[in-house]
PDB file of C-alpha atoms and ligand atoms in Angstrom:
ATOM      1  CA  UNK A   1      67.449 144.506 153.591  1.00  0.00           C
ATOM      2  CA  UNK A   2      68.754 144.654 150.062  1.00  0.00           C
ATOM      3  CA  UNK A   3      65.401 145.159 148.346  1.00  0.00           C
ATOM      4  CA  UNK A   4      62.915 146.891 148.506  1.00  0.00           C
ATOM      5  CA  UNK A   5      60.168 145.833 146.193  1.00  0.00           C
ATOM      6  CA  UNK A   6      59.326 142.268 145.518  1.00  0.00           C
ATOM      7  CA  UNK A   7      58.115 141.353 142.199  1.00  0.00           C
ATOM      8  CA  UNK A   8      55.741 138.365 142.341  1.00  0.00           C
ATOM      9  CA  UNK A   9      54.776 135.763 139.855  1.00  0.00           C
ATOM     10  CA  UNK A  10      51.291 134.304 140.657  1.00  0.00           C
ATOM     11  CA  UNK A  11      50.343 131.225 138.551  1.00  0.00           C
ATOM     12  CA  UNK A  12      52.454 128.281 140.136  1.00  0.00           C
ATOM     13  CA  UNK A  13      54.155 131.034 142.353  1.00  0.00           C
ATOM     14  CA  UNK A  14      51.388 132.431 144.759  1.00  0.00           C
ATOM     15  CA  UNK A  15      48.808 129.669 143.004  1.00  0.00           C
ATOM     16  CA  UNK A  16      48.498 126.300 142.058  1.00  0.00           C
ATOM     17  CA  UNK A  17      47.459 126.669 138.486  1.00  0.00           C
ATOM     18  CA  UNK A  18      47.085 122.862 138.140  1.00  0.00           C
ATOM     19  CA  UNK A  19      44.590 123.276 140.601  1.00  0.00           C
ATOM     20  CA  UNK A  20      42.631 125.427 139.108  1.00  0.00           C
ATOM     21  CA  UNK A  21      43.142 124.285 135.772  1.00  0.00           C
ATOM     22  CA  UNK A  22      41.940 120.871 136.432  1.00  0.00           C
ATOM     23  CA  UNK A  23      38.128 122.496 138.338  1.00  0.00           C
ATOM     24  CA  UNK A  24      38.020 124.627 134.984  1.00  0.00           C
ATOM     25  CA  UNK A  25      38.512 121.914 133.051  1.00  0.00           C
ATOM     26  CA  UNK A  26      35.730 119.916 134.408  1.00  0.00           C
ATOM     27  CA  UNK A  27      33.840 122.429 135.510  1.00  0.00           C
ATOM     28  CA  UNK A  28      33.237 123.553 131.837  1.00  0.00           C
ATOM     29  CA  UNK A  29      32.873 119.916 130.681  1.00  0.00           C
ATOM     30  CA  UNK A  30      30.007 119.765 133.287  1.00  0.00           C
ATOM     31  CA  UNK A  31      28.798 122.850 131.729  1.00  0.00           C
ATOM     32  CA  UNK A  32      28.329 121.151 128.258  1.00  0.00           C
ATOM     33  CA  UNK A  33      26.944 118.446 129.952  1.00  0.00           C
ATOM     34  CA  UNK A  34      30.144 116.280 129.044  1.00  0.00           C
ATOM     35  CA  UNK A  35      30.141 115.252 133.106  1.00  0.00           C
ATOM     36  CA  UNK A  36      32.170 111.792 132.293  1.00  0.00           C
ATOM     37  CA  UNK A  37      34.270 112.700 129.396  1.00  0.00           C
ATOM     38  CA  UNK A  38      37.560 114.222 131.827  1.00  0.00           C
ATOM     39  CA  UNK A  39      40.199 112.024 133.176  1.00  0.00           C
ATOM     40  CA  UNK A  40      43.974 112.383 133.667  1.00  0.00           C
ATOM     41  CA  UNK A  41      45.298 111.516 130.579  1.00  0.00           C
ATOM     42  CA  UNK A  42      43.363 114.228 129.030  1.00  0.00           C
ATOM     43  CA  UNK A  43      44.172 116.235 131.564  1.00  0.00           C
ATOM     44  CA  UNK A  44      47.626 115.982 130.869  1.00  0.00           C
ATOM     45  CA  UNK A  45      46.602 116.053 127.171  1.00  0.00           C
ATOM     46  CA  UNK A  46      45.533 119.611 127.872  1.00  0.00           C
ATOM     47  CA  UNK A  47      48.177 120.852 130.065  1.00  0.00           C
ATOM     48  CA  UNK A  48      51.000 119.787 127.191  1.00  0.00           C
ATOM     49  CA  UNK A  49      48.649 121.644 124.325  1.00  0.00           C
ATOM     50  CA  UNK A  50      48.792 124.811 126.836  1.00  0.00           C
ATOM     51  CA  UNK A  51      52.238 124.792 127.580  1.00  0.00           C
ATOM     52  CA  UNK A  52      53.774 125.023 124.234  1.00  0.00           C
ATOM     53  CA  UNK A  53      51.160 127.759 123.476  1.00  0.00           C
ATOM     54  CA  UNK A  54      52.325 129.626 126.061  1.00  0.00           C
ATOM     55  CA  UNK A  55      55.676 129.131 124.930  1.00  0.00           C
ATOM     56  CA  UNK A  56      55.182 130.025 121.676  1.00  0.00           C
ATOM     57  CA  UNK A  57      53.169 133.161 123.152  1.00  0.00           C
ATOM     58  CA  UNK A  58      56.447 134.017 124.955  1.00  0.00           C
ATOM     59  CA  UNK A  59      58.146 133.256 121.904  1.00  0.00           C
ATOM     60  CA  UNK A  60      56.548 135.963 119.869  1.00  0.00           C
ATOM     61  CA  UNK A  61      55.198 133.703 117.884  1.00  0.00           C
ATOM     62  CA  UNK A  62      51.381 133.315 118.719  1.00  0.00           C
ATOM     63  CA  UNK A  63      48.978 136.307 120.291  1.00  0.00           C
ATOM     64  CA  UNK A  64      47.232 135.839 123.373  1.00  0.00           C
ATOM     65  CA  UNK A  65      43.891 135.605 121.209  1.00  0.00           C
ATOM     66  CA  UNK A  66      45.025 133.049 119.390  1.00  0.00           C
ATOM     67  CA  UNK A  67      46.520 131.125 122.516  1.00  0.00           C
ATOM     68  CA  UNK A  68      43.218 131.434 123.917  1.00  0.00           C
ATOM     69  CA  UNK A  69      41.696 129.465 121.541  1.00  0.00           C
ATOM     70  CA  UNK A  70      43.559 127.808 119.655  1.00  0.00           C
ATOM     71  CA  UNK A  71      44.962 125.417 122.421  1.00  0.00           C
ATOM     72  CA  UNK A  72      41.078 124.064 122.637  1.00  0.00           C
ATOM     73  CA  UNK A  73      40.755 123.374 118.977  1.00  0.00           C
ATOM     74  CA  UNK A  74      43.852 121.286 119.201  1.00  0.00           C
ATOM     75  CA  UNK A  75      42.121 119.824 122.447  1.00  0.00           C
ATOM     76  CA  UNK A  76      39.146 119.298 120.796  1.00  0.00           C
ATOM     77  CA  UNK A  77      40.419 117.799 117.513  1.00  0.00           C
ATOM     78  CA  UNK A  78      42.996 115.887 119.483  1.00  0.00           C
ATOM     79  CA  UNK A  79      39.525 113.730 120.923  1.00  0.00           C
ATOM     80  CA  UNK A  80      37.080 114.687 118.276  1.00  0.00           C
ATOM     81  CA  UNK A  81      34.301 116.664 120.146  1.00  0.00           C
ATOM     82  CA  UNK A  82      32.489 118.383 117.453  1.00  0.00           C
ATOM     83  CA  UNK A  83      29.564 119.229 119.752  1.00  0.00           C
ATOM     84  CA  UNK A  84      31.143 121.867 121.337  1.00  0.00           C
ATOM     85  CA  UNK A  85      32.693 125.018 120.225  1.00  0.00           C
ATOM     86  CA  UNK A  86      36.445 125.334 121.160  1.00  0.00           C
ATOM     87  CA  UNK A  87      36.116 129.669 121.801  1.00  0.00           C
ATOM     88  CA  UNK A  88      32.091 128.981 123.904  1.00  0.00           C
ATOM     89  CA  UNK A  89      33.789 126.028 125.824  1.00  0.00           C
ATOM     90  CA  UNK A  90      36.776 128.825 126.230  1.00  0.00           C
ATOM     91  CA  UNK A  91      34.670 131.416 127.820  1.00  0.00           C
ATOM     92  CA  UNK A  92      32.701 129.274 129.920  1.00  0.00           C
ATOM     93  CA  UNK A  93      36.574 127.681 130.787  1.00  0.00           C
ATOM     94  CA  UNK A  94      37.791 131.134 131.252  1.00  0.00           C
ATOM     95  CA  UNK A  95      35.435 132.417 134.297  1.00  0.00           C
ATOM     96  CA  UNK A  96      35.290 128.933 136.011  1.00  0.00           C
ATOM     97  CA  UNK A  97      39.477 129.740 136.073  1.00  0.00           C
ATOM     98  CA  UNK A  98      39.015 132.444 138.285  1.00  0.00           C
ATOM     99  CA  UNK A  99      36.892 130.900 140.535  1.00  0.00           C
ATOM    100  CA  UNK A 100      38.968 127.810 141.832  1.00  0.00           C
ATOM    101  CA  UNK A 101      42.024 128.825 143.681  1.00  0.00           C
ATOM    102  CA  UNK A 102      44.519 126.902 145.756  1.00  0.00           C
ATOM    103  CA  UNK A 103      47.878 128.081 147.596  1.00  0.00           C
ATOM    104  CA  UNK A 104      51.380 127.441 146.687  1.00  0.00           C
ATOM    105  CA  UNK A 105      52.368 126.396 150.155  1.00  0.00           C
ATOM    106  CA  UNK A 106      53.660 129.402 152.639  1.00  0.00           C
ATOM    107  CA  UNK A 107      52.307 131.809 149.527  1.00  0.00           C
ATOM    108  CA  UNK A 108      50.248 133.532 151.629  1.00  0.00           C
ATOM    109  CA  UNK A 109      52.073 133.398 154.905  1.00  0.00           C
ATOM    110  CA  UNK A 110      54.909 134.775 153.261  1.00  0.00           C
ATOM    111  CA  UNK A 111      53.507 137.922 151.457  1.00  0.00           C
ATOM    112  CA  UNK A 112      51.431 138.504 154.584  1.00  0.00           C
ATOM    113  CA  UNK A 113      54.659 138.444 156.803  1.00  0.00           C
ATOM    114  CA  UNK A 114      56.648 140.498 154.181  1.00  0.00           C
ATOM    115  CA  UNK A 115      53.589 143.019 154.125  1.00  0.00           C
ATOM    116  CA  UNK A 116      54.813 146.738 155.297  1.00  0.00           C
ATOM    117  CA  UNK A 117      58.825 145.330 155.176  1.00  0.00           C
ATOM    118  CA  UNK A 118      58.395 145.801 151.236  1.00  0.00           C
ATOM    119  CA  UNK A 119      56.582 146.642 148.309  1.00  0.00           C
ATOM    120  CA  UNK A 120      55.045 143.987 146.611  1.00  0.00           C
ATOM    121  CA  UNK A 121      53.372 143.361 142.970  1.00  0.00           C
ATOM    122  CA  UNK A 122      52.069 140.551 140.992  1.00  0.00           C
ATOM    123  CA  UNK A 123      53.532 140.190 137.358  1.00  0.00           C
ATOM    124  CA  UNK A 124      51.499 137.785 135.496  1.00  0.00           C
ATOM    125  CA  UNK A 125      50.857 136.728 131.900  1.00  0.00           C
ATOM    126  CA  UNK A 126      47.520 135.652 132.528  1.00  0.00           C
ATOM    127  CA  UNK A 127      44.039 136.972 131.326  1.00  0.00           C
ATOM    128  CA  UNK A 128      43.239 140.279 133.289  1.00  0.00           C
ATOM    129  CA  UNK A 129      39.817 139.299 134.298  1.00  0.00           C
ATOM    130  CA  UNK A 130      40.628 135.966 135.288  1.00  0.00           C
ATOM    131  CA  UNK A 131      43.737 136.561 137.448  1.00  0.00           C
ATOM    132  CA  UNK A 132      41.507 139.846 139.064  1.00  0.00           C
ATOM    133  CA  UNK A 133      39.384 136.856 140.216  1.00  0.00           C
ATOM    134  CA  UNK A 134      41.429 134.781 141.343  1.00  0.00           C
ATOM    135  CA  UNK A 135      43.899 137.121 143.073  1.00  0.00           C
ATOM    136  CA  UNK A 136      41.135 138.716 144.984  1.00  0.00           C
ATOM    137  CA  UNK A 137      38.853 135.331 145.904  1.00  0.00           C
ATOM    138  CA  UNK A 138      42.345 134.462 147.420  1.00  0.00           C
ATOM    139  CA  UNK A 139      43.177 137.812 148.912  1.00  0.00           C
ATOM    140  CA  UNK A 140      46.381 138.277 147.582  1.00  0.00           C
ATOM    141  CA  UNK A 141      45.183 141.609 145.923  1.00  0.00           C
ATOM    142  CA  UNK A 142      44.148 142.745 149.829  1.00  0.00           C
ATOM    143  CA  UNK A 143      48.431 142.327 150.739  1.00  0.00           C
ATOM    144  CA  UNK A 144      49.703 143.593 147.294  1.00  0.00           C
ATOM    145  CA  UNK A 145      50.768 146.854 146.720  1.00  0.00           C
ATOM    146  CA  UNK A 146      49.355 146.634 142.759  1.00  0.00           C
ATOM    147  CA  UNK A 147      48.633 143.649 140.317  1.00  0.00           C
ATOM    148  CA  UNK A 148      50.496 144.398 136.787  1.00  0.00           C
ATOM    149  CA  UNK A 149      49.026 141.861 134.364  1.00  0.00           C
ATOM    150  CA  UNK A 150      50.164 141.468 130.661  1.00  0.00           C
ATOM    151  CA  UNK A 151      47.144 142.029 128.703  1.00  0.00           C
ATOM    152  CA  UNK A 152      46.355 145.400 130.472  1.00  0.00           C
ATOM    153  CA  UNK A 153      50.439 146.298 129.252  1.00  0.00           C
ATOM    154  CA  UNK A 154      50.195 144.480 126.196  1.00  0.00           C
ATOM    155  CA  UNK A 155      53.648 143.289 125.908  1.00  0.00           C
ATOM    156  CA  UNK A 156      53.971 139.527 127.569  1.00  0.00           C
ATOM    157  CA  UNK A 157      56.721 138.874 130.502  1.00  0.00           C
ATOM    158  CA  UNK A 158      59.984 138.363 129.589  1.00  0.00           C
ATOM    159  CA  UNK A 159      59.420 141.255 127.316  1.00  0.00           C
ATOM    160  CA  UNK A 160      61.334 144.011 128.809  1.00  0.00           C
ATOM    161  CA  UNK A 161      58.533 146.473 127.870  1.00  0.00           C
ATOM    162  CA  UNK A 162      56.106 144.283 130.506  1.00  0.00           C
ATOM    163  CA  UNK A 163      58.904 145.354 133.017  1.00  0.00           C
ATOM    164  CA  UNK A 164      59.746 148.823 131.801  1.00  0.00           C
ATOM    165  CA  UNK A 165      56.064 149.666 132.232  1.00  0.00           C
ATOM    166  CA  UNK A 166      56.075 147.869 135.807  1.00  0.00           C
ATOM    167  CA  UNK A 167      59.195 149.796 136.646  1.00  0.00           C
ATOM    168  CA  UNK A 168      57.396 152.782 135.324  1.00  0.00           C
ATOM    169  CA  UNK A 169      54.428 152.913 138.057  1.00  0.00           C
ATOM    170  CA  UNK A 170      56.166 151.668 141.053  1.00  0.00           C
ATOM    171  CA  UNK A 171      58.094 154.134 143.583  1.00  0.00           C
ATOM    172  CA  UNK A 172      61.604 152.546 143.555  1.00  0.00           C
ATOM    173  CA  UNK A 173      63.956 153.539 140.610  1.00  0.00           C
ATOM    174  CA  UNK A 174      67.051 151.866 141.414  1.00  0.00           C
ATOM    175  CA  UNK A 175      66.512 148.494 140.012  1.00  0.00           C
ATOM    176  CA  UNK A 176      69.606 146.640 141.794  1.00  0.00           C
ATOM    177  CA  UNK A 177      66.007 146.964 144.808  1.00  0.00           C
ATOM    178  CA  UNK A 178      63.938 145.107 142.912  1.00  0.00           C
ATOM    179  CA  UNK A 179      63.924 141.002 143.105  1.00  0.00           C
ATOM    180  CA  UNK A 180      61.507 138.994 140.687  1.00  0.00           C
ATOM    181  CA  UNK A 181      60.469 135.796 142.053  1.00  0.00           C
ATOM    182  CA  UNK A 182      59.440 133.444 139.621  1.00  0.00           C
ATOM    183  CA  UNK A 183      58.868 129.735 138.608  1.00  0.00           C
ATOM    184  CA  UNK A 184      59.236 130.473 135.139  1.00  0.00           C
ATOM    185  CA  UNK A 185      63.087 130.537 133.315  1.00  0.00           C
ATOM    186  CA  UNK A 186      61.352 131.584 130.123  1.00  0.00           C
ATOM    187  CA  UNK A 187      59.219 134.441 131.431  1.00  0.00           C
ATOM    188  CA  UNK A 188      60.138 135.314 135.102  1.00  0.00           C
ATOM    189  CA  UNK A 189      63.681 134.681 134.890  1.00  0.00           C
ATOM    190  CA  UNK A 190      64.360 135.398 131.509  1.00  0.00           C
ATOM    191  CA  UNK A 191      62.626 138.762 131.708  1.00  0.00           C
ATOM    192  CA  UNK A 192      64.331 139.453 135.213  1.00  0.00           C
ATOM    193  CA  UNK A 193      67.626 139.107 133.057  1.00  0.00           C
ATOM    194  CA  UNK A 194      66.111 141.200 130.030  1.00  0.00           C
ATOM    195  CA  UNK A 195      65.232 144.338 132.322  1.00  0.00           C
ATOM    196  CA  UNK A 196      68.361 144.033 134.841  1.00  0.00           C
ATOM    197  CA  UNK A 197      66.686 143.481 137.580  1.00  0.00           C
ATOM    198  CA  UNK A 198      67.849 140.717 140.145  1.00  0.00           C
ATOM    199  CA  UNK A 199      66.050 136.856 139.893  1.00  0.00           C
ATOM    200  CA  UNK A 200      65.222 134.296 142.180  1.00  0.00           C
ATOM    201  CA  UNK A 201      63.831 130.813 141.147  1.00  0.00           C
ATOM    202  CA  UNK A 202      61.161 129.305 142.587  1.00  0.00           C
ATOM    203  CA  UNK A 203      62.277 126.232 142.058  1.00  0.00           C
ATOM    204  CA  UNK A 204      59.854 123.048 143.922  1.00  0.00           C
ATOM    205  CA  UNK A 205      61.247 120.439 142.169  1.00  0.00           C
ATOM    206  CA  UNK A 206      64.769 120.948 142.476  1.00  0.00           C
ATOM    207  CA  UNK A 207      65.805 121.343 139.030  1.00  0.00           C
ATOM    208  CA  UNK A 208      68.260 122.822 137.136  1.00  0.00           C
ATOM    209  CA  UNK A 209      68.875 126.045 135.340  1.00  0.00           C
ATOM    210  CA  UNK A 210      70.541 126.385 131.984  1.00  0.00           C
ATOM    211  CA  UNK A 211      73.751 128.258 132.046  1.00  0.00           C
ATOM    212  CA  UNK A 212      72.022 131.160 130.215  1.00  0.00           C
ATOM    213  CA  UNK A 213      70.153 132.301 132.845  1.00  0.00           C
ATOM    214  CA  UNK A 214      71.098 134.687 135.606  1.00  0.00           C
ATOM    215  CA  UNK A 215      69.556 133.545 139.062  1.00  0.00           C
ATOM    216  CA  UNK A 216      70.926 134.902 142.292  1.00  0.00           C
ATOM    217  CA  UNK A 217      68.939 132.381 144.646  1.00  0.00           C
ATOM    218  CA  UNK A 218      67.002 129.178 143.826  1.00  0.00           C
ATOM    219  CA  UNK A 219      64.540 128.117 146.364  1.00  0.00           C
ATOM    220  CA  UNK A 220      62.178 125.460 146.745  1.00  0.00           C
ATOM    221  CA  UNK A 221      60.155 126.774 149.292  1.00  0.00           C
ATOM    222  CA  UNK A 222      58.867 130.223 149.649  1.00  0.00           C
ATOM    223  CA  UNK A 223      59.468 130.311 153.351  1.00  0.00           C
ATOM    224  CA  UNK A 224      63.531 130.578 152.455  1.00  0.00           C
ATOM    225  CA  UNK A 225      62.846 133.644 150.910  1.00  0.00           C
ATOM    226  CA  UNK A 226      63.340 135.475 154.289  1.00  0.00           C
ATOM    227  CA  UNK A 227      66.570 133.878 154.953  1.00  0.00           C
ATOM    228  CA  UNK A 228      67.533 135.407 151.565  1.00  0.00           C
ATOM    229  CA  UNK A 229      66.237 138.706 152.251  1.00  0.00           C
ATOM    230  CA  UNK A 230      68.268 138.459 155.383  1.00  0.00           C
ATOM    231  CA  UNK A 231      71.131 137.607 153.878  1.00  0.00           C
ATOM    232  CA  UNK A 232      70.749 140.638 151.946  1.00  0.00           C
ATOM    233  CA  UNK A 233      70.871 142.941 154.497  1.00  0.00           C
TER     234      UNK A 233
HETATM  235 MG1   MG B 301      54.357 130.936 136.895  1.00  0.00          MG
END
């Protein structure tokens, strides 16, 4: 086998952040006693505001603070709720995240099967207390070999100093070992391609790459990810 070390994404990777995006959401709403106010459009509302946070977070242009909060004030003004505070809705938000887990499917199977064959991590943008959660109510931090989460590094994936500090407390130094598997071109791909490391897309829906990334497999289930190690040998 080729590699060595696996580098895993975990929201829409390993997890279905929808998922648990959508229990937060109401969960929280609940919490303010707002039981009736969440549907789908506003789901889908939310999940647009978050995404082009995100993206400006990878961007540069936005900290995670302001991410954090800032995509529930626009939320919140986007339907006028006054009664609530966008950063105490947040917090409440925040926990419930890491509570409410679901599998990508084969996510588990796969790590499991690949456990002992090769060193695997979790590279993740996401808040450090509420991927610890989450990664360890699903036992994914039981098969990994560490969890290397942005805030802890404070530089965001595809910043190549997230992956020079990743590269800098695993074992294997030849980086043609390592393989990033990702469902994001902006941040798992991207920053494969920033740090040299070989990418492969986790890729569900079939779509397609721009030309300016660099992907040397493009699956759309995780279970092909042993025919590609295979290949590899
Ligand atoms: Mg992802």
């Amino acid at each position: 086998m080729k590699y060595t070390t696996i580098l895993w994404d975990a929201d829409n990777t390993l997890l279905d952040f929808g998922y648990s995006m959508r229990m937060a959401l109401q969960a929280a709403f609940v919490h303010f006693g707002m039981d009736d106010f969440l549907d789908d459009e506003k789901i889908m509302a939310y999940d647009k505001i978050n995404n082009s946070w995100w993206k400006r977070l990878e961007l540069g242009e936005v900290t995670k603070a302001e991410l954090l909060n800032g995509r529930f004030v626009d939320f919140f003004r986007m339907y006028g709720i006054n009664d609530v505070k966008p950063e105490m809705y947040r917090e409440v938000f925040q926990v419930e995240l890491g509570r409410h887990y679901s599998y990508i499917p084969g996510s588990k199977e796969v790590c499991q099967a690949l456990q002992g064959k090769v060193k695997q991590y979790v590279i993740t943008n996401g808040v450090t207390a509420t991927q610890h959660s989450k990664l360890s109510a699903s036992g994914f931090s039981d098969i990994m070999d560490g969890i290397f989460i942005s805030e802890q590094i404070g530089v965001n994936k595809p910043g190549k100093g997230f992956f020079d500090a990743v590269f800098a407390q695993i074992p294997e130094k030849d980086l043609s070992k390592i393989l990033v598997v990702g469902d994001s071109l902006t941040s798992d791909i991207k920053g494969a391609n920033n740090a040299g490391v070989d990418a492969c897309w986790f890729n569900p829906d079939g779509r397609s790459a721009g030309e300016e990334y660099r992907i040397i497999a493009d699956i759309q289930r995780l279970e092909q990810l042993f025919d590609m190690l295979k290949m590899e040998k």
